[in-house]
């Protein structure tokens, strides 16, 4: 009986330490996969927000001037603070329409 008490007082066994390491590894894997898409969703949200801001600015500019404006005209009219680095505006004067096209981080984001 004395032999068992002495063994229990010596600390953790190798098996116990390995079990703890395996459990921590499994938890770390779950956390990594759970947060891996957060940055992508954040970037998509930024693109959608910029798109909506530019669309509102175009509509406000049109209400004042009767036609859609280019990025520089929107800045000059005070509708946006600075030109967007992730969107371009293509104007079609004959049809009186505009197209917002995402570039860089927002590539593939198109709307009018």
Short mmCIF file of C-alpha atoms in Angstrom, two decimals:
data_model
loop_
_atom_site.label_atom_id
_atom_site.label_comp_id
_atom_site.label_asym_id
_atom_site.label_seq_id
_atom_site.Cartn_x
_atom_site.Cartn_y
_atom_site.Cartn_z
CA UNK A 1 0.00 0.00 0.00
CA UNK A 2 2.89 2.35 0.77
CA UNK A 3 4.15 1.88 -2.77
CA UNK A 4 0.96 3.42 -4.27
CA UNK A 5 1.06 6.50 -2.05
CA UNK A 6 4.63 7.23 -2.94
CA UNK A 7 3.82 7.00 -6.66
CA UNK A 8 0.86 9.39 -6.34
CA UNK A 9 3.07 12.02 -4.68
CA UNK A 10 5.64 12.04 -7.51
CA UNK A 11 3.54 14.15 -9.94
CA UNK A 12 1.87 13.46 -13.25
CA UNK A 13 2.55 10.40 -15.36
CA UNK A 14 3.61 10.63 -18.96
CA UNK A 15 0.21 9.34 -20.10
CA UNK A 16 -1.62 12.07 -18.18
CA UNK A 17 0.54 14.79 -19.72
CA UNK A 18 0.06 13.35 -23.23
CA UNK A 19 -3.72 13.27 -22.75
CA UNK A 20 -3.72 16.94 -21.73
CA UNK A 21 -1.59 17.87 -24.77
CA UNK A 22 -3.96 16.01 -27.11
CA UNK A 23 -7.00 17.75 -25.60
CA UNK A 24 -5.35 21.18 -25.91
CA UNK A 25 -4.42 20.44 -29.52
CA UNK A 26 -8.00 19.47 -30.35
CA UNK A 27 -9.34 22.65 -28.73
CA UNK A 28 -6.81 24.79 -30.63
CA UNK A 29 -7.88 23.19 -33.92
CA UNK A 30 -11.54 23.94 -33.23
CA UNK A 31 -10.76 27.58 -32.41
CA UNK A 32 -8.65 28.08 -35.55
CA UNK A 33 -11.41 26.76 -37.81
CA UNK A 34 -14.08 28.76 -35.97
CA UNK A 35 -12.36 32.12 -36.51
CA UNK A 36 -10.79 31.53 -39.92
CA UNK A 37 -13.68 33.11 -41.86
CA UNK A 38 -14.04 36.21 -39.69
CA UNK A 39 -11.67 38.34 -41.79
CA UNK A 40 -13.42 37.35 -45.03
CA UNK A 41 -16.83 38.27 -43.65
CA UNK A 42 -15.42 41.56 -42.39
CA UNK A 43 -14.00 42.43 -45.81
CA UNK A 44 -17.30 41.57 -47.51
CA UNK A 45 -19.06 43.87 -45.05
CA UNK A 46 -16.64 46.71 -45.84
CA UNK A 47 -17.25 46.26 -49.58
CA UNK A 48 -21.03 46.25 -49.14
CA UNK A 49 -20.85 49.38 -46.97
CA UNK A 50 -18.65 51.26 -49.45
CA UNK A 51 -20.94 50.23 -52.29
CA UNK A 52 -24.03 51.48 -50.46
CA UNK A 53 -22.32 54.78 -49.57
CA UNK A 54 -21.30 55.40 -53.17
CA UNK A 55 -24.77 54.49 -54.46
CA UNK A 56 -26.38 56.98 -52.03
CA UNK A 57 -23.84 59.64 -53.02
CA UNK A 58 -24.66 59.11 -56.72
CA UNK A 59 -28.38 59.43 -56.08
CA UNK A 60 -27.90 62.60 -54.01
CA UNK A 61 -25.63 64.08 -56.69
CA UNK A 62 -28.22 63.23 -59.35
CA UNK A 63 -30.99 64.90 -57.34
CA UNK A 64 -28.91 68.11 -57.24
CA UNK A 65 -27.38 68.15 -60.73
CA UNK A 66 -29.74 66.08 -62.89
CA UNK A 67 -27.02 63.65 -63.99
CA UNK A 68 -24.71 61.08 -62.43
CA UNK A 69 -21.21 62.20 -61.45
CA UNK A 70 -17.75 60.70 -61.60
CA UNK A 71 -15.79 60.01 -58.42
CA UNK A 72 -14.06 63.41 -58.51
CA UNK A 73 -17.38 65.20 -58.93
CA UNK A 74 -18.83 63.40 -55.91
CA UNK A 75 -15.84 64.50 -53.82
CA UNK A 76 -16.03 68.09 -55.11
CA UNK A 77 -19.77 68.24 -54.35
CA UNK A 78 -19.15 66.99 -50.79
CA UNK A 79 -21.10 63.76 -51.26
CA UNK A 80 -18.09 61.62 -50.23
CA UNK A 81 -14.92 62.58 -48.32
CA UNK A 82 -12.39 60.98 -50.65
CA UNK A 83 -12.29 58.82 -53.74
CA UNK A 84 -12.86 55.15 -52.98
CA UNK A 85 -9.74 52.99 -53.39
CA UNK A 86 -11.83 49.84 -53.86
CA UNK A 87 -14.51 50.98 -56.35
CA UNK A 88 -14.59 52.67 -59.73
CA UNK A 89 -17.56 54.46 -61.26
CA UNK A 90 -18.34 53.95 -64.94
CA UNK A 91 -20.77 56.50 -66.36
CA UNK A 92 -22.92 55.95 -69.45
CA UNK A 93 -24.24 59.45 -70.22
CA UNK A 94 -26.45 58.45 -73.15
CA UNK A 95 -28.38 55.96 -71.01
CA UNK A 96 -27.96 58.12 -67.89
CA UNK A 97 -26.76 55.17 -65.80
CA UNK A 98 -23.70 54.41 -63.70
CA UNK A 99 -21.98 51.19 -62.68
CA UNK A 100 -19.95 50.70 -59.50
CA UNK A 101 -17.23 48.09 -59.98
CA UNK A 102 -15.13 46.72 -57.15
CA UNK A 103 -11.36 46.62 -57.59
CA UNK A 104 -8.59 45.25 -55.40
CA UNK A 105 -10.07 43.81 -52.21
CA UNK A 106 -13.64 44.29 -53.52
CA UNK A 107 -13.00 42.76 -56.95
CA UNK A 108 -16.11 41.08 -58.28
CA UNK A 109 -18.47 43.41 -56.40
CA UNK A 110 -20.56 45.06 -59.15
CA UNK A 111 -23.74 47.10 -58.89
CA UNK A 112 -25.54 50.16 -60.13
#
